[in-house]
Amino acid sequence: MDISVTGAKILFEIPVLGGIKISETLVNTWLVMIVLTGLCIWLTRDLKIKNISKKQAIVEKLVTMAENLVRENMGEKWMHYVPFISALMALSVCSSLSGLLGLWAPTGDISTTMAWAIVVFVQITYFKLKTNGFGGYMKGFCDPIFVMAPFNMLGEVFTPVSMAFRHFGNIVSGGVITTLIYGALTVANHALFGWLPGIVGEFLAGVPFLTVGIPAVFSLYFDWFGSAMQAFIFAMLSMMYISTATD
Amino acid sequence: MMERAIVLMGCAIGAGLALIAGIGPGIGEGYAAGKALEAMARQPEMKGELTSSMLLGIACAETTGIYGFVTGLLLIFVAPNMFLGML
């Protein structure tokens, strides 16, 4: 039995600019993006005002939920942020859940979550510069006293780092633990039936009794709950950081 | 051979030590959940708001644990190759 925990495999390399490596992460992210775009196009076709279909009711519910989330956490003047936040959330959930289909989950790669966190960080910095001006932004680092400037800068830089690592770490830890449980159950399965003599023992040891149901229970927590949770938290933190940047 | 063994041993022990970081978030998250439950028992109508705030706080508390986990992963999967390459 072999357990392997690896990063994203590099599928092929484009021989430009010294070789651009195309990994599973990139391919799967594009797949998720195509699926999401297709879903959006399909869901928003022939919308009506009266006699709405079930599909439209679900879409309206989702849009209302996203709008309420942004309204509660950012306020009425940030309503133009609904598309950004819901896109971030949808991309995060679908990327994490694509791991259930046997694909490499793009969020299990630090590059993906770091890219999202940097997108948020650029907006935070933009809004801080816009409200306070460059001088005010620089003055913000010397908040209680100028000696604290290095620590404040470190704190500023660690905002995207901690966001990225939180998302990445949760998804990867779920994957690692699921792999370990699967391996342990395979061993347990062998130990349970391997002692039976002859062909019966060999046959029963090869049948994965234990590995059928039990990993699904753990996957319910680590994959379903964890994915939804991390997407929600990432969106919440982006909303809070962006809306407090203007204070 | 001896050097390789020492490098691998150091990496394994370091990974184990790094996961001690899991204690803090465990205690903190349990405390946060308990406090949220107390607040919910006092004011059941605040349940929705409290739950989302609690989850956000728990996620922030979890960060240090995640740092420990990432350090452990690096020590298991990245550091041995790097250090053995240096020898």
mmCIF file of N, CA and C in Angstrom, chain A residues 10 16 20 26 28 49 56 61 76 79 88 102 116 122 137 170 180 200 232-233:
data_model
loop_
_atom_site.group_PDB
_atom_site.id
_atom_site.type_symbol
_atom_site.label_atom_id
_atom_site.label_comp_id
_atom_site.label_asym_id
_atom_site.label_seq_id
_atom_site.Cartn_x
_atom_site.Cartn_y
_atom_site.Cartn_z
ATOM 1 N N ILE A 10 2.597 18.921 -12.890
ATOM 2 C CA ILE A 10 2.778 19.789 -14.059
ATOM 3 C C ILE A 10 2.422 18.971 -15.293
ATOM 4 N N VAL A 16 7.681 29.124 -24.186
ATOM 5 C CA VAL A 16 7.910 30.559 -24.416
ATOM 6 C C VAL A 16 8.511 31.156 -23.147
ATOM 7 N N ILE A 20 6.768 28.191 -19.729
ATOM 8 C CA ILE A 20 5.697 28.452 -18.770
ATOM 9 C C ILE A 20 5.087 27.103 -18.415
ATOM 10 N N LEU A 26 -3.892 25.263 -12.831
ATOM 11 C CA LEU A 26 -4.329 26.187 -13.884
ATOM 12 C C LEU A 26 -5.468 25.588 -14.695
ATOM 13 N N ASN A 28 -7.524 23.135 -13.956
ATOM 14 C CA ASN A 28 -8.761 22.949 -13.203
ATOM 15 C C ASN A 28 -9.441 24.272 -12.886
ATOM 16 N N ILE A 49 -41.040 38.296 -15.344
ATOM 17 C CA ILE A 49 -41.504 39.025 -14.163
ATOM 18 C C ILE A 49 -42.630 38.266 -13.485
ATOM 19 N N GLN A 56 -35.646 30.162 -11.877
ATOM 20 C CA GLN A 56 -35.516 31.597 -11.611
ATOM 21 C C GLN A 56 -35.690 31.902 -10.128
ATOM 22 N N LYS A 61 -33.270 33.775 -5.188
ATOM 23 C CA LYS A 61 -32.923 33.524 -3.784
ATOM 24 C C LYS A 61 -31.419 33.735 -3.561
ATOM 25 N N GLU A 76 -24.879 50.011 2.730
ATOM 26 C CA GLU A 76 -25.626 50.262 1.492
ATOM 27 C C GLU A 76 -24.766 50.858 0.379
ATOM 28 N N MET A 79 -22.898 48.491 -2.437
ATOM 29 C CA MET A 79 -23.684 47.470 -3.134
ATOM 30 C C MET A 79 -23.071 47.076 -4.472
ATOM 31 N N LEU A 88 -16.127 35.712 -6.013
ATOM 32 C CA LEU A 88 -15.058 35.139 -5.184
ATOM 33 C C LEU A 88 -15.556 33.907 -4.447
ATOM 34 N N GLY A 102 -12.528 14.075 -7.894
ATOM 35 C CA GLY A 102 -11.268 13.419 -8.191
ATOM 36 C C GLY A 102 -10.285 14.325 -8.876
ATOM 37 N N TRP A 116 -5.864 35.389 -5.050
ATOM 38 C CA TRP A 116 -7.116 36.019 -4.600
ATOM 39 C C TRP A 116 -6.835 37.022 -3.486
ATOM 40 N N VAL A 122 -4.785 44.580 -2.941
ATOM 41 C CA VAL A 122 -4.654 45.742 -3.824
ATOM 42 C C VAL A 122 -5.835 46.683 -3.608
ATOM 43 N N TYR A 137 -1.728 57.751 4.391
ATOM 44 C CA TYR A 137 -1.471 56.302 4.365
ATOM 45 C C TYR A 137 -0.160 55.996 5.066
ATOM 46 N N ASN A 170 -6.544 24.948 5.250
ATOM 47 C CA ASN A 170 -7.746 24.180 5.575
ATOM 48 C C ASN A 170 -8.034 23.141 4.517
ATOM 49 N N LEU A 180 -4.856 9.961 4.652
ATOM 50 C CA LEU A 180 -4.357 9.128 5.750
ATOM 51 C C LEU A 180 -5.433 8.162 6.228
ATOM 52 N N VAL A 200 -10.116 -17.645 0.490
ATOM 53 C CA VAL A 200 -11.176 -16.837 1.090
ATOM 54 C C VAL A 200 -10.600 -15.574 1.714
ATOM 55 N N PHE A 232 -16.889 31.181 2.693
ATOM 56 C CA PHE A 232 -17.629 32.195 3.447
ATOM 57 C C PHE A 232 -16.678 33.101 4.207
ATOM 58 N N ILE A 233 -15.676 32.488 4.863
ATOM 59 C CA ILE A 233 -14.753 33.281 5.675
ATOM 60 C C ILE A 233 -13.893 34.177 4.808
#
